[in-house]
Amino acid sequence: MRPFIFLIFIIFFISASFGDSGFDSMSTNFSVKLFYLTHTLQGSDLDVVISPYTVWSLLMSMAYESAGMTWEEVSKVFSLSENRSEIVEEFRKLRTSVLVNEGTLINSSNFLFYDEHLNVHSDSIRRLENDFRFTAQRLNFEAPQLAADSMLRTLHSHSANIRNLIRIGAEDFVNSTMIMCNCLSFTARWSKPFNVSDTSRDLYRDGNVKGGVNMMYMKAQLRSSNLESLHASVTELPYGDDGRYSMLLVRPDSGHDVGGVLERLREVSLWDILINLRVGAVLFGEREVEVKLPRFAINSRVTLNSPLFNMGLSNVFDRSLANFNKFAEDKMYIGDITQRVTVDITESGTTVHSTTPAYALQTTRTPAKRIPVKEPFIFLIMETYSATILFGGIYSKIDLY
Ligand SMILES: *[C@@H]1O[C@H](CO)[C@@H](O)[C@H](O)[C@H]1NC(C)=O
Ligand SMILES: *[C@@H]1O[C@H](CO)[C@@H](O)[C@H](O)[C@H]1NC(C)=O
Ligand SMILES: *[C@@H]1O[C@H](CO)[C@@H](O)[C@H](O)[C@H]1NC(C)=O
Ligand SMILES: *[C@@H]1O[C@H](CO)[C@@H](O)[C@H](O)[C@H]1NC(C)=O
Ligand SMILES: *[C@@H]1O[C@H](CO)[C@@H](O)[C@H](O)[C@H]1NC(C)=O
């Protein structure tokens, strides 16, 4: 048995290094809620992956541009104080902690494309550039094709990796005055990679149609815990050397489903889960656990208007009520918030790209049938020092052809 005093020290260390400042916790709580509502409102036909941190960041950057009732609403949903510089400072601190390019490749870029006919206040673009790191470009939206070409050139010159994700049509410029865009890419190697020769094929069949999953397998010392409060087991698969980023695999206990576990996740703080995993590892050592994880790729596209509406943001979407008077003289409202995320998980690591907004892709082969997998799970790709959810997804269905 290790000395008791040691444990006390560790607990203190953890809470200090996590720094559960109200601000990080606000972002995390927003993320969990958004993830839950997106899953619930999407219906169960498609597996959804979102990047809650990106949505939160984009909305935060516009929060202080709103006024009147819209500000009342936004400040309530995001628990914002009146003091803008304080929030901007906290926002920057969090961003510095979340986007750390050491071993793991993580890139986030923000873009703002606005119509030259929009009467923006002289300092509003500068605020977004300085405080929220936007690359802003003024375009003539009345010449949609030229505007689209120009936007594509700008995006491609900044983020090589999103080339295949963005298809912008001239129609996106018709009837709109501004497009805000975020591209986040994440490429990381597992700290403990899977061995390719342990990967086996799980077959699925339903009548004439069939398909399969390549199931990766490993037995390793990992942080893992059964959480009664969640009705699930949580296993942490760290990336890189320092474990700053990791994937939390959340598997519902038998008799419980993904939706129920997500609902509980809203009440159990992610901090507590991370602390529980670390304290458990210190007390009992990292356990030798068996992990089965499919090698998979998901391409998800969601519209986030209704989950956000459900969280209390209604004014911002309302043509006549939205008030972004601090940003522009003209009336503006948010038309659509869409997001595309592609995830690719292999034996060696994970690659994720997300773009907000999401544009249509060329259609892919449609499956004959989509059926539930034997062991569905939730995966959260996190920056663990701040408990920030970079990506949250569900794996519950496979396609049969
Ligand atoms: C707002 O926050 C900044 C930074 O935290 C602080 O320096 C300033 O005094 C605050 N202003 C007010 C009016 O509270
Ligand atoms: C990611 O960001 C780094 C540092 O800002 C930059 O040097 C690199 O080119 C970016 N990579 C991609 C693929 O955009
Ligand atoms: C633009 O708005 C007009 C008038 O509301 C509508 O008829 C048209 O379909 C819209 N075009 C697009 C591409 O959304
Ligand atoms: C992977 O498994 C094979 C067969 O069990 C073994 O020979 C090989 O050494 C393993 N590779 C690693 C990197 O552990
Ligand atoms: C975030 O949610 C947790 C769990 O519901 C709660 O304990 C905590 O107070 C919340 N934090 C904030 C800043 O609202």
CSV table of C-alpha atoms and ligand atoms in Angstrom, one decimal:
chain,number,residue,atom,x,y,z
A,1,MET,CA,0.0,0.0,0.0
A,2,ARG,CA,1.3,3.4,-0.9
A,3,PRO,CA,1.5,6.1,1.8
A,4,PHE,CA,-1.7,7.9,2.3
A,5,ILE,CA,0.0,11.3,2.2
A,6,PHE,CA,1.1,10.5,-1.3
A,7,LEU,CA,-2.5,10.2,-2.4
A,8,ILE,CA,-3.4,13.5,-0.9
A,9,PHE,CA,-0.6,15.1,-2.8
A,10,ILE,CA,-1.8,13.6,-6.1
A,11,ILE,CA,-5.3,14.7,-5.7
A,12,PHE,CA,-4.1,18.2,-5.0
A,13,PHE,CA,-1.8,18.0,-8.0
A,14,ILE,CA,-4.5,16.8,-10.3
A,15,SER,CA,-7.0,19.5,-9.3
A,16,ALA,CA,-4.2,22.1,-9.7
A,17,SER,CA,-3.0,20.9,-13.0
A,18,PHE,CA,-6.5,20.6,-14.4
A,19,GLY,CA,-7.3,24.0,-13.1
A,20,ASP,CA,-11.1,23.6,-13.1
A,21,SER,CA,-11.6,27.2,-13.8
A,22,GLY,CA,-15.2,28.1,-14.3
A,23,PHE,CA,-14.3,29.0,-17.9
A,24,ASP,CA,-13.0,25.6,-19.0
A,25,SER,CA,-15.9,24.0,-17.3
A,26,MET,CA,-18.4,26.3,-19.1
A,27,SER,CA,-16.9,25.2,-22.4
A,28,THR,CA,-17.0,21.5,-21.4
A,29,ASN,CA,-20.6,21.7,-20.1
A,30,PHE,CA,-21.7,23.4,-23.4
A,31,SER,CA,-19.9,20.7,-25.3
A,32,VAL,CA,-21.5,17.8,-23.5
A,33,LYS,CA,-25.0,19.3,-23.8
A,34,LEU,CA,-24.5,20.0,-27.5
A,35,PHE,CA,-23.3,16.5,-28.1
A,36,TYR,CA,-26.2,15.0,-26.3
A,37,LEU,CA,-28.8,17.1,-28.1
A,38,THR,CA,-27.3,16.6,-31.5
A,39,HIS,CA,-27.4,12.8,-30.9
A,40,THR,CA,-31.0,13.0,-29.6
A,41,LEU,CA,-32.4,15.3,-32.3
A,42,GLN,CA,-30.6,13.6,-35.1
A,43,GLY,CA,-32.6,10.5,-34.7
A,44,SER,CA,-30.8,7.2,-34.6
A,45,ASP,CA,-30.2,6.5,-38.3
A,46,LEU,CA,-26.8,8.0,-38.6
A,47,ASP,CA,-23.8,8.0,-36.4
A,48,VAL,CA,-22.9,11.6,-35.6
A,49,VAL,CA,-19.5,13.1,-34.9
A,50,ILE,CA,-19.2,16.8,-34.0
A,51,SER,CA,-16.5,19.1,-32.8
A,52,PRO,CA,-18.1,20.9,-29.9
A,53,TYR,CA,-15.1,23.0,-29.1
A,54,THR,CA,-15.2,24.6,-32.6
A,55,VAL,CA,-18.9,25.4,-32.4
A,56,TRP,CA,-18.4,26.9,-29.0
A,57,SER,CA,-15.4,29.0,-30.3
A,58,LEU,CA,-17.2,30.3,-33.3
A,59,LEU,CA,-20.3,31.3,-31.3
A,60,MET,CA,-18.1,32.9,-28.6
A,61,SER,CA,-16.4,35.1,-31.2
A,62,MET,CA,-19.8,36.6,-32.2
A,63,ALA,CA,-21.2,36.7,-28.6
A,64,TYR,CA,-20.0,40.1,-27.8
A,65,GLU,CA,-21.1,41.5,-31.2
A,66,SER,CA,-24.7,41.0,-30.1
A,67,ALA,CA,-26.9,43.5,-28.2
A,68,GLY,CA,-30.3,43.8,-26.5
A,69,MET,CA,-32.3,40.6,-26.1
A,70,THR,CA,-29.9,38.6,-28.3
A,71,TRP,CA,-27.1,39.5,-25.9
A,72,GLU,CA,-29.3,38.5,-22.9
A,73,GLU,CA,-29.9,35.1,-24.5
A,74,VAL,CA,-26.3,34.5,-25.6
A,75,SER,CA,-24.7,35.5,-22.3
A,76,LYS,CA,-27.1,33.2,-20.5
A,77,VAL,CA,-26.4,30.2,-22.6
A,78,PHE,CA,-22.6,30.8,-22.5
A,79,SER,CA,-22.6,32.1,-18.9
A,80,LEU,CA,-20.7,35.2,-20.0
A,81,SER,CA,-19.9,38.2,-17.9
A,82,GLU,CA,-20.3,41.8,-19.1
A,83,ASN,CA,-16.5,42.2,-19.1
A,84,ARG,CA,-15.5,41.4,-22.6
A,85,SER,CA,-11.7,41.7,-22.1
A,86,GLU,CA,-11.9,39.2,-19.2
A,87,ILE,CA,-13.6,36.6,-21.4
A,88,VAL,CA,-11.3,37.2,-24.3
A,89,GLU,CA,-8.3,36.6,-22.0
A,90,GLU,CA,-9.8,33.4,-20.7
A,91,PHE,CA,-10.7,32.3,-24.2
A,92,ARG,CA,-7.0,32.8,-25.3
A,93,LYS,CA,-5.7,30.9,-22.3
A,94,LEU,CA,-8.0,28.0,-23.1
A,95,ARG,CA,-7.0,28.1,-26.8
A,96,THR,CA,-3.3,28.1,-25.9
A,97,SER,CA,-3.9,25.0,-23.7
A,98,VAL,CA,-6.1,23.2,-26.2
A,99,LEU,CA,-4.1,23.7,-29.4
A,100,VAL,CA,-0.6,22.4,-28.6
A,101,ASN,CA,1.5,21.3,-31.6
A,102,GLU,CA,4.0,19.0,-29.9
A,103,GLY,CA,4.0,15.5,-31.4
A,104,THR,CA,0.3,15.7,-32.2
A,105,LEU,CA,-0.6,17.8,-35.2
A,106,ILE,CA,-3.4,20.0,-34.4
A,107,ASN,CA,-4.4,23.0,-36.5
A,108,SER,CA,-7.4,25.2,-36.2
A,109,SER,CA,-8.0,28.1,-38.6
A,110,ASN,CA,-10.9,30.6,-38.6
A,111,PHE,CA,-12.1,32.5,-41.6
A,112,LEU,CA,-14.5,35.2,-42.1
A,113,PHE,CA,-15.8,36.1,-45.6
A,114,TYR,CA,-18.1,39.1,-45.8
A,115,ASP,CA,-19.9,40.9,-48.5
A,116,GLU,CA,-18.5,44.3,-49.5
A,117,HIS,CA,-22.0,45.7,-49.4
A,118,LEU,CA,-22.4,44.8,-45.7
A,119,ASN,CA,-22.0,47.8,-43.5
A,120,VAL,CA,-19.7,46.5,-40.8
A,121,HIS,CA,-18.5,48.8,-38.1
A,122,SER,CA,-14.9,49.8,-38.6
A,123,ASP,CA,-13.6,48.0,-35.6
A,124,SER,CA,-15.6,44.8,-35.6
A,125,ILE,CA,-13.5,42.9,-38.2
A,126,ARG,CA,-10.4,43.9,-36.3
A,127,ARG,CA,-11.8,42.5,-33.1
A,128,LEU,CA,-12.3,39.1,-34.7
A,129,GLU,CA,-8.9,39.2,-36.2
A,130,ASN,CA,-7.0,40.2,-33.1
A,131,ASP,CA,-9.0,38.4,-30.4
A,132,PHE,CA,-10.2,35.3,-32.1
A,133,ARG,CA,-7.6,34.9,-34.9
A,134,PHE,CA,-9.8,35.2,-37.9
A,135,THR,CA,-8.5,35.6,-41.4
A,136,ALA,CA,-11.0,38.0,-42.9
A,137,GLN,CA,-11.7,38.6,-46.5
A,138,ARG,CA,-14.0,41.1,-48.1
A,139,LEU,CA,-15.8,39.7,-51.2
A,140,ASN,CA,-18.4,40.8,-53.6
A,141,PHE,CA,-21.3,38.4,-52.9
A,142,GLU,CA,-23.2,39.8,-55.8
A,143,ALA,CA,-20.8,38.0,-58.1
A,144,PRO,CA,-21.3,34.6,-56.4
A,145,GLN,CA,-19.0,32.5,-58.6
A,146,LEU,CA,-16.1,34.8,-58.3
A,147,ALA,CA,-16.6,35.0,-54.6
A,148,ALA,CA,-16.7,31.2,-54.3
A,149,ASP,CA,-13.5,30.8,-56.2
A,150,SER,CA,-11.8,33.4,-54.2
A,151,MET,CA,-12.9,31.8,-50.9
A,152,LEU,CA,-11.7,28.4,-52.0
A,153,ARG,CA,-8.3,29.8,-52.9
A,154,THR,CA,-8.0,31.4,-49.4
A,155,LEU,CA,-9.0,28.3,-47.6
A,156,HIS,CA,-6.7,26.1,-49.6
A,157,SER,CA,-3.8,28.4,-49.1
A,158,HIS,CA,-4.2,28.1,-45.4
A,159,SER,CA,-5.1,24.5,-44.8
A,160,ALA,CA,-3.8,21.9,-47.2
A,161,ASN,CA,-5.6,19.1,-45.5
A,162,ILE,CA,-9.2,20.2,-46.2
A,163,ARG,CA,-8.9,20.2,-49.9
A,164,ASN,CA,-11.2,17.3,-50.3
A,165,LEU,CA,-13.7,18.5,-47.7
A,166,ILE,CA,-14.7,21.7,-49.1
A,167,ARG,CA,-17.0,22.1,-52.1
A,168,ILE,CA,-18.4,25.6,-52.1
A,169,GLY,CA,-21.1,26.4,-54.6
A,170,ALA,CA,-21.9,29.9,-55.8
A,171,GLU,CA,-25.4,29.3,-54.3
A,172,ASP,CA,-23.9,29.7,-50.8
A,173,PHE,CA,-23.3,33.3,-51.6
A,174,VAL,CA,-26.8,34.0,-52.8
A,175,ASN,CA,-29.0,35.7,-50.1
A,176,SER,CA,-26.1,35.6,-47.5
A,177,THR,CA,-23.9,38.4,-46.4
A,178,MET,CA,-21.3,36.6,-44.3
A,179,ILE,CA,-19.7,33.2,-44.0
A,180,MET,CA,-17.8,32.2,-40.9
A,181,CYS,CA,-15.7,29.1,-41.2
A,182,ASN,CA,-13.5,27.0,-39.0
A,183,CYS,CA,-11.2,24.1,-40.1
A,184,LEU,CA,-9.8,21.9,-37.4
A,185,SER,CA,-7.5,19.0,-38.1
A,186,PHE,CA,-6.0,16.6,-35.7
A,187,THR,CA,-3.5,13.9,-36.5
A,188,ALA,CA,-2.1,11.8,-33.6
A,189,ARG,CA,-0.4,8.5,-32.9
A,190,TRP,CA,-1.5,6.3,-30.1
A,191,SER,CA,0.9,6.1,-27.1
A,192,LYS,CA,0.3,2.4,-27.2
A,193,PRO,CA,-0.5,1.4,-30.8
A,194,PHE,CA,-2.5,-1.6,-31.7
A,195,ASN,CA,-0.7,-4.5,-33.3
A,196,VAL,CA,-2.0,-5.1,-36.9
A,197,SER,CA,-1.6,-8.8,-36.6
A,198,ASP,CA,-4.1,-8.8,-33.7
A,199,THR,CA,-6.8,-7.2,-35.9
A,200,SER,CA,-9.5,-9.7,-36.8
A,201,ARG,CA,-12.7,-9.4,-38.9
A,202,ASP,CA,-16.1,-9.4,-37.4
A,203,LEU,CA,-18.7,-10.4,-39.9
A,204,TYR,CA,-22.3,-9.1,-40.1
A,205,ARG,CA,-25.1,-10.5,-42.2
A,206,ASP,CA,-28.7,-9.6,-42.7
A,207,GLY,CA,-30.5,-11.6,-45.3
A,208,ASN,CA,-28.6,-11.2,-48.6
A,209,VAL,CA,-26.6,-8.2,-47.5
A,210,LYS,CA,-23.4,-8.5,-45.6
A,211,GLY,CA,-20.5,-6.5,-44.3
A,212,GLY,CA,-17.8,-6.6,-41.7
A,213,VAL,CA,-15.7,-4.6,-39.3
A,214,ASN,CA,-12.0,-4.9,-38.7
A,215,MET,CA,-11.7,-5.2,-35.0
A,216,MET,CA,-8.4,-4.1,-33.5
A,217,TYR,CA,-7.3,-5.6,-30.2
A,218,MET,CA,-4.9,-4.9,-27.5
A,219,LYS,CA,-4.1,-5.9,-23.9
A,220,ALA,CA,-2.2,-3.1,-22.2
A,221,GLN,CA,-1.8,-1.1,-19.0
A,222,LEU,CA,-4.4,1.7,-19.4
A,223,ARG,CA,-6.5,3.9,-17.2
A,224,SER,CA,-9.9,2.3,-17.1
A,225,SER,CA,-12.8,2.4,-14.8
A,226,ASN,CA,-16.4,1.2,-14.4
A,227,LEU,CA,-18.5,4.2,-13.6
A,228,GLU,CA,-21.7,3.3,-11.8
A,229,SER,CA,-23.0,6.8,-12.2
A,230,LEU,CA,-22.7,6.6,-16.0
A,231,HIS,CA,-23.8,3.0,-16.4
A,232,ALA,CA,-20.7,2.6,-18.5
A,233,SER,CA,-17.0,1.7,-18.5
A,234,VAL,CA,-14.5,4.4,-19.5
A,235,THR,CA,-11.1,3.6,-20.9
A,236,GLU,CA,-8.5,6.2,-21.8
A,237,LEU,CA,-6.4,5.7,-24.9
A,238,PRO,CA,-3.7,8.4,-24.8
A,239,TYR,CA,-2.0,9.9,-27.8
A,240,GLY,CA,1.6,10.9,-28.2
A,241,ASP,CA,4.2,10.9,-25.4
A,242,ASP,CA,2.7,13.2,-22.9
A,243,GLY,CA,-0.9,12.1,-22.8
A,244,ARG,CA,-2.2,15.7,-23.3
A,245,TYR,CA,-4.6,14.4,-25.9
A,246,SER,CA,-6.5,11.2,-25.5
A,247,MET,CA,-9.5,9.3,-26.6
A,248,LEU,CA,-12.1,8.3,-24.0
A,249,LEU,CA,-13.9,5.2,-24.9
A,250,VAL,CA,-17.2,5.1,-23.2
A,251,ARG,CA,-19.0,1.7,-23.4
A,252,PRO,CA,-22.5,1.4,-22.0
A,253,ASP,CA,-23.0,-1.5,-19.5
A,254,SER,CA,-25.2,-4.3,-20.8
A,255,GLY,CA,-28.8,-3.3,-20.6
A,256,HIS,CA,-28.0,0.4,-21.2
A,257,ASP,CA,-27.8,2.3,-24.4
A,258,VAL,CA,-25.7,5.1,-25.8
A,259,GLY,CA,-28.5,7.7,-25.5
A,260,GLY,CA,-28.9,6.9,-21.8
A,261,VAL,CA,-25.2,7.2,-21.1
A,262,LEU,CA,-25.0,10.5,-22.9
A,263,GLU,CA,-27.9,11.8,-20.9
A,264,ARG,CA,-26.0,10.9,-17.7
A,265,LEU,CA,-22.8,12.4,-19.0
A,266,ARG,CA,-24.5,15.8,-18.7
A,267,GLU,CA,-24.8,15.4,-14.9
A,268,VAL,CA,-21.5,13.7,-14.2
A,269,SER,CA,-18.7,16.2,-14.8
A,270,LEU,CA,-16.0,15.2,-17.3
A,271,TRP,CA,-13.5,16.5,-14.7
A,272,ASP,CA,-14.7,14.0,-12.2
A,273,ILE,CA,-14.3,11.2,-14.8
A,274,LEU,CA,-10.7,12.2,-15.7
A,275,ILE,CA,-9.8,12.6,-12.0
A,276,ASN,CA,-11.4,9.3,-11.2
A,277,LEU,CA,-9.3,7.6,-13.9
A,278,ARG,CA,-6.1,9.2,-12.7
A,279,VAL,CA,-6.7,8.6,-9.0
A,280,GLY,CA,-7.7,5.0,-9.7
A,281,ALA,CA,-4.4,4.6,-11.7
A,282,VAL,CA,-2.4,6.0,-8.8
A,283,LEU,CA,-4.1,3.9,-6.1
A,284,PHE,CA,-4.3,0.6,-7.9
A,285,GLY,CA,-1.8,1.1,-10.7
A,286,GLU,CA,-2.9,1.1,-14.3
A,287,ARG,CA,-4.9,-2.0,-14.9
A,288,GLU,CA,-4.1,-4.5,-17.7
A,289,VAL,CA,-7.2,-4.1,-19.8
A,290,GLU,CA,-8.4,-5.6,-23.0
A,291,VAL,CA,-9.5,-3.1,-25.6
A,292,LYS,CA,-11.5,-3.9,-28.7
A,293,LEU,CA,-11.9,-1.0,-31.1
A,294,PRO,CA,-13.0,-1.2,-34.7
A,295,ARG,CA,-10.8,0.2,-37.4
A,296,PHE,CA,-13.2,2.7,-38.8
A,297,ALA,CA,-13.8,5.8,-40.7
A,298,ILE,CA,-16.9,8.0,-40.2
A,299,ASN,CA,-17.9,10.9,-42.4
A,300,SER,CA,-20.5,12.9,-40.6
A,301,ARG,CA,-22.4,16.0,-41.5
A,302,VAL,CA,-24.9,17.7,-39.2
A,303,THR,CA,-26.9,20.9,-39.0
A,304,LEU,CA,-26.7,22.2,-35.5
A,305,ASN,CA,-29.4,24.8,-35.5
A,306,SER,CA,-32.0,22.7,-33.6
A,307,PRO,CA,-29.6,21.4,-30.9
A,308,LEU,CA,-28.5,25.0,-30.3
A,309,PHE,CA,-32.1,26.2,-30.4
A,310,ASN,CA,-32.9,23.7,-27.7
A,311,MET,CA,-30.0,25.0,-25.6
A,312,GLY,CA,-31.7,28.4,-25.6
A,313,LEU,CA,-30.3,30.2,-28.6
A,314,SER,CA,-33.4,31.2,-30.5
A,315,ASN,CA,-32.9,34.9,-31.1
A,316,VAL,CA,-29.7,34.5,-33.1
A,317,PHE,CA,-31.5,32.4,-35.8
A,318,ASP,CA,-34.5,34.8,-36.0
A,319,ARG,CA,-34.6,37.0,-39.0
A,320,SER,CA,-36.4,39.8,-37.3
A,321,LEU,CA,-35.3,39.4,-33.7
A,322,ALA,CA,-31.5,38.8,-34.0
A,323,ASN,CA,-29.5,41.8,-33.0
A,324,PHE,CA,-25.8,41.9,-34.0
A,325,ASN,CA,-25.7,45.7,-34.0
A,326,LYS,CA,-22.3,45.8,-32.5
A,327,PHE,CA,-20.9,44.1,-35.5
A,328,ALA,CA,-22.7,45.8,-38.4
A,329,GLU,CA,-25.3,48.5,-39.1
A,330,ASP,CA,-27.3,46.1,-41.3
A,331,LYS,CA,-29.6,43.5,-39.8
A,332,MET,CA,-28.0,40.1,-39.6
A,333,TYR,CA,-29.0,36.7,-38.3
A,334,ILE,CA,-27.5,33.2,-38.4
A,335,GLY,CA,-28.9,31.1,-41.2
A,336,ASP,CA,-27.3,27.8,-40.7
A,337,ILE,CA,-24.6,26.2,-38.6
A,338,THR,CA,-23.4,23.0,-40.2
A,339,GLN,CA,-20.4,20.9,-39.5
A,340,ARG,CA,-18.6,18.1,-41.3
A,341,VAL,CA,-16.3,15.8,-39.5
A,342,THR,CA,-14.3,12.9,-40.9
A,343,VAL,CA,-12.6,10.5,-38.5
A,344,ASP,CA,-10.2,7.8,-39.4
A,345,ILE,CA,-9.1,5.4,-36.7
A,346,THR,CA,-6.4,2.9,-37.4
A,347,GLU,CA,-4.0,0.7,-35.4
A,348,SER,CA,-1.4,3.4,-35.3
A,349,GLY,CA,-3.5,6.5,-34.6
A,350,THR,CA,-6.3,8.9,-35.4
A,351,THR,CA,-6.9,11.5,-38.0
A,352,VAL,CA,-9.8,13.9,-37.8
A,353,HIS,CA,-10.8,16.8,-39.9
A,354,SER,CA,-13.7,19.1,-39.3
A,355,THR,CA,-15.1,22.0,-41.2
A,356,THR,CA,-17.7,24.4,-40.1
A,357,PRO,CA,-19.8,25.0,-42.2
A,358,ALA,CA,-20.1,21.7,-44.0
A,359,TYR,CA,-20.6,21.6,-47.7
A,360,ALA,CA,-22.0,18.8,-49.7
A,361,LEU,CA,-19.6,16.1,-50.9
A,362,GLN,CA,-19.9,14.0,-54.0
A,363,THR,CA,-22.3,11.2,-53.2
A,364,THR,CA,-20.8,8.0,-52.2
A,365,ARG,CA,-22.2,4.5,-52.6
A,366,THR,CA,-25.4,4.1,-50.6
A,367,PRO,CA,-25.5,1.0,-48.4
A,368,ALA,CA,-28.3,-1.6,-48.8
A,369,LYS,CA,-28.9,-1.6,-45.1
A,370,ARG,CA,-27.6,0.0,-41.9
A,371,ILE,CA,-27.6,-2.3,-38.9
A,372,PRO,CA,-26.6,-1.8,-35.2
A,373,VAL,CA,-23.2,-3.2,-34.2
A,374,LYS,CA,-22.9,-5.6,-31.3
A,375,GLU,CA,-21.1,-3.2,-28.9
A,376,PRO,CA,-21.9,0.4,-29.6
A,377,PHE,CA,-19.8,3.1,-27.9
A,378,ILE,CA,-19.1,6.8,-27.5
A,379,PHE,CA,-15.7,8.2,-28.2
A,380,LEU,CA,-14.5,11.6,-27.0
A,381,ILE,CA,-11.2,13.0,-28.3
A,382,MET,CA,-10.1,15.3,-25.6
A,383,GLU,CA,-7.4,17.7,-24.5
A,384,THR,CA,-7.2,16.3,-21.0
A,385,TYR,CA,-5.6,19.2,-19.1
A,386,SER,CA,-8.6,21.4,-19.7
A,387,ALA,CA,-11.2,18.6,-20.3
A,388,THR,CA,-12.0,20.1,-23.6
A,389,ILE,CA,-13.9,17.9,-26.1
A,390,LEU,CA,-12.3,18.4,-29.5
A,391,PHE,CA,-14.5,15.7,-31.1
A,392,GLY,CA,-17.3,13.7,-29.8
A,393,GLY,CA,-18.8,10.8,-31.7
A,394,ILE,CA,-20.9,7.7,-31.6
A,395,TYR,CA,-20.2,4.4,-33.2
A,396,SER,CA,-23.3,2.3,-33.3
A,397,LYS,CA,-24.1,1.3,-36.9
A,398,ILE,CA,-22.4,-0.4,-39.8
A,399,ASP,CA,-23.3,-0.4,-43.4
A,400,LEU,CA,-24.1,-3.6,-45.3
A,401,TYR,CA,-23.8,-3.8,-49.1
B,1,LIG,C1,-12.3,43.5,-17.0
B,1,LIG,O1,-11.4,42.5,-17.0
B,1,LIG,C2,-10.0,42.9,-17.1
B,1,LIG,C3,-9.2,41.7,-17.3
B,1,LIG,O2,-9.5,40.7,-16.4
B,1,LIG,C4,-9.7,43.8,-15.9
B,1,LIG,O3,-8.3,44.2,-16.1
B,1,LIG,C5,-10.6,45.0,-15.8
B,1,LIG,O4,-10.4,45.7,-14.7
B,1,LIG,C6,-12.1,44.5,-15.8
B,1,LIG,N1,-13.0,45.7,-16.0
B,1,LIG,C7,-14.0,45.9,-15.2
B,1,LIG,C8,-14.8,47.1,-15.5
B,1,LIG,O5,-14.3,45.1,-14.3
B,2,LIG,C1,-0.4,23.7,-38.8
B,2,LIG,O1,0.1,24.8,-38.1
B,2,LIG,C2,1.4,25.0,-38.1
B,2,LIG,C3,1.8,26.1,-37.1
B,2,LIG,O2,0.8,27.1,-37.1
B,2,LIG,C4,1.9,25.3,-39.5
B,2,LIG,O3,3.3,25.5,-39.5
B,2,LIG,C5,1.5,24.1,-40.4
B,2,LIG,O4,1.8,24.4,-41.7
B,2,LIG,C6,0.0,23.8,-40.3
B,2,LIG,N1,-0.3,22.6,-41.0
B,2,LIG,C7,-1.3,22.5,-41.8
B,2,LIG,C8,-1.4,21.2,-42.5
B,2,LIG,O5,-2.1,23.4,-42.0
B,3,LIG,C1,-32.9,33.7,-52.3
B,3,LIG,O1,-34.0,34.4,-51.8
B,3,LIG,C2,-35.1,34.5,-52.7
B,3,LIG,C3,-36.2,35.3,-52.1
B,3,LIG,O2,-36.4,35.0,-50.8
B,3,LIG,C4,-35.6,33.0,-53.0
B,3,LIG,O3,-36.6,33.1,-53.9
B,3,LIG,C5,-34.4,32.2,-53.6
B,3,LIG,O4,-34.8,30.9,-53.7
B,3,LIG,C6,-33.2,32.3,-52.6
B,3,LIG,N1,-32.1,31.6,-53.3
B,3,LIG,C7,-31.3,30.7,-52.7
B,3,LIG,C8,-30.2,30.1,-53.5
B,3,LIG,O5,-31.4,30.4,-51.5
B,4,LIG,C1,2.6,-8.1,-33.2
B,4,LIG,O1,2.2,-9.4,-33.1
B,4,LIG,C2,3.0,-10.4,-33.7
B,4,LIG,C3,2.4,-11.8,-33.7
B,4,LIG,O2,1.9,-12.0,-32.4
B,4,LIG,C4,4.4,-10.3,-33.1
B,4,LIG,O3,5.3,-11.2,-33.7
B,4,LIG,C5,5.0,-8.9,-33.2
B,4,LIG,O4,6.2,-8.8,-32.5
B,4,LIG,C6,4.0,-7.9,-32.6
B,4,LIG,N1,4.5,-6.6,-32.9
B,4,LIG,C7,4.6,-5.7,-32.0
B,4,LIG,C8,5.1,-4.3,-32.4
B,4,LIG,O5,4.4,-5.9,-30.8
B,5,LIG,C1,-20.7,21.9,-15.3
B,5,LIG,O1,-21.5,20.8,-15.1
B,5,LIG,C2,-21.2,20.1,-13.9
B,5,LIG,C3,-22.0,18.8,-13.8
B,5,LIG,O2,-23.4,19.0,-14.1
B,5,LIG,C4,-21.5,21.0,-12.7
B,5,LIG,O3,-21.1,20.4,-11.5
B,5,LIG,C5,-20.7,22.3,-12.9
B,5,LIG,O4,-21.0,23.2,-11.9
B,5,LIG,C6,-21.0,22.9,-14.2
B,5,LIG,N1,-20.1,24.1,-14.4
B,5,LIG,C7,-20.5,25.3,-14.8
B,5,LIG,C8,-19.5,26.4,-14.9
B,5,LIG,O5,-21.7,25.5,-15.1
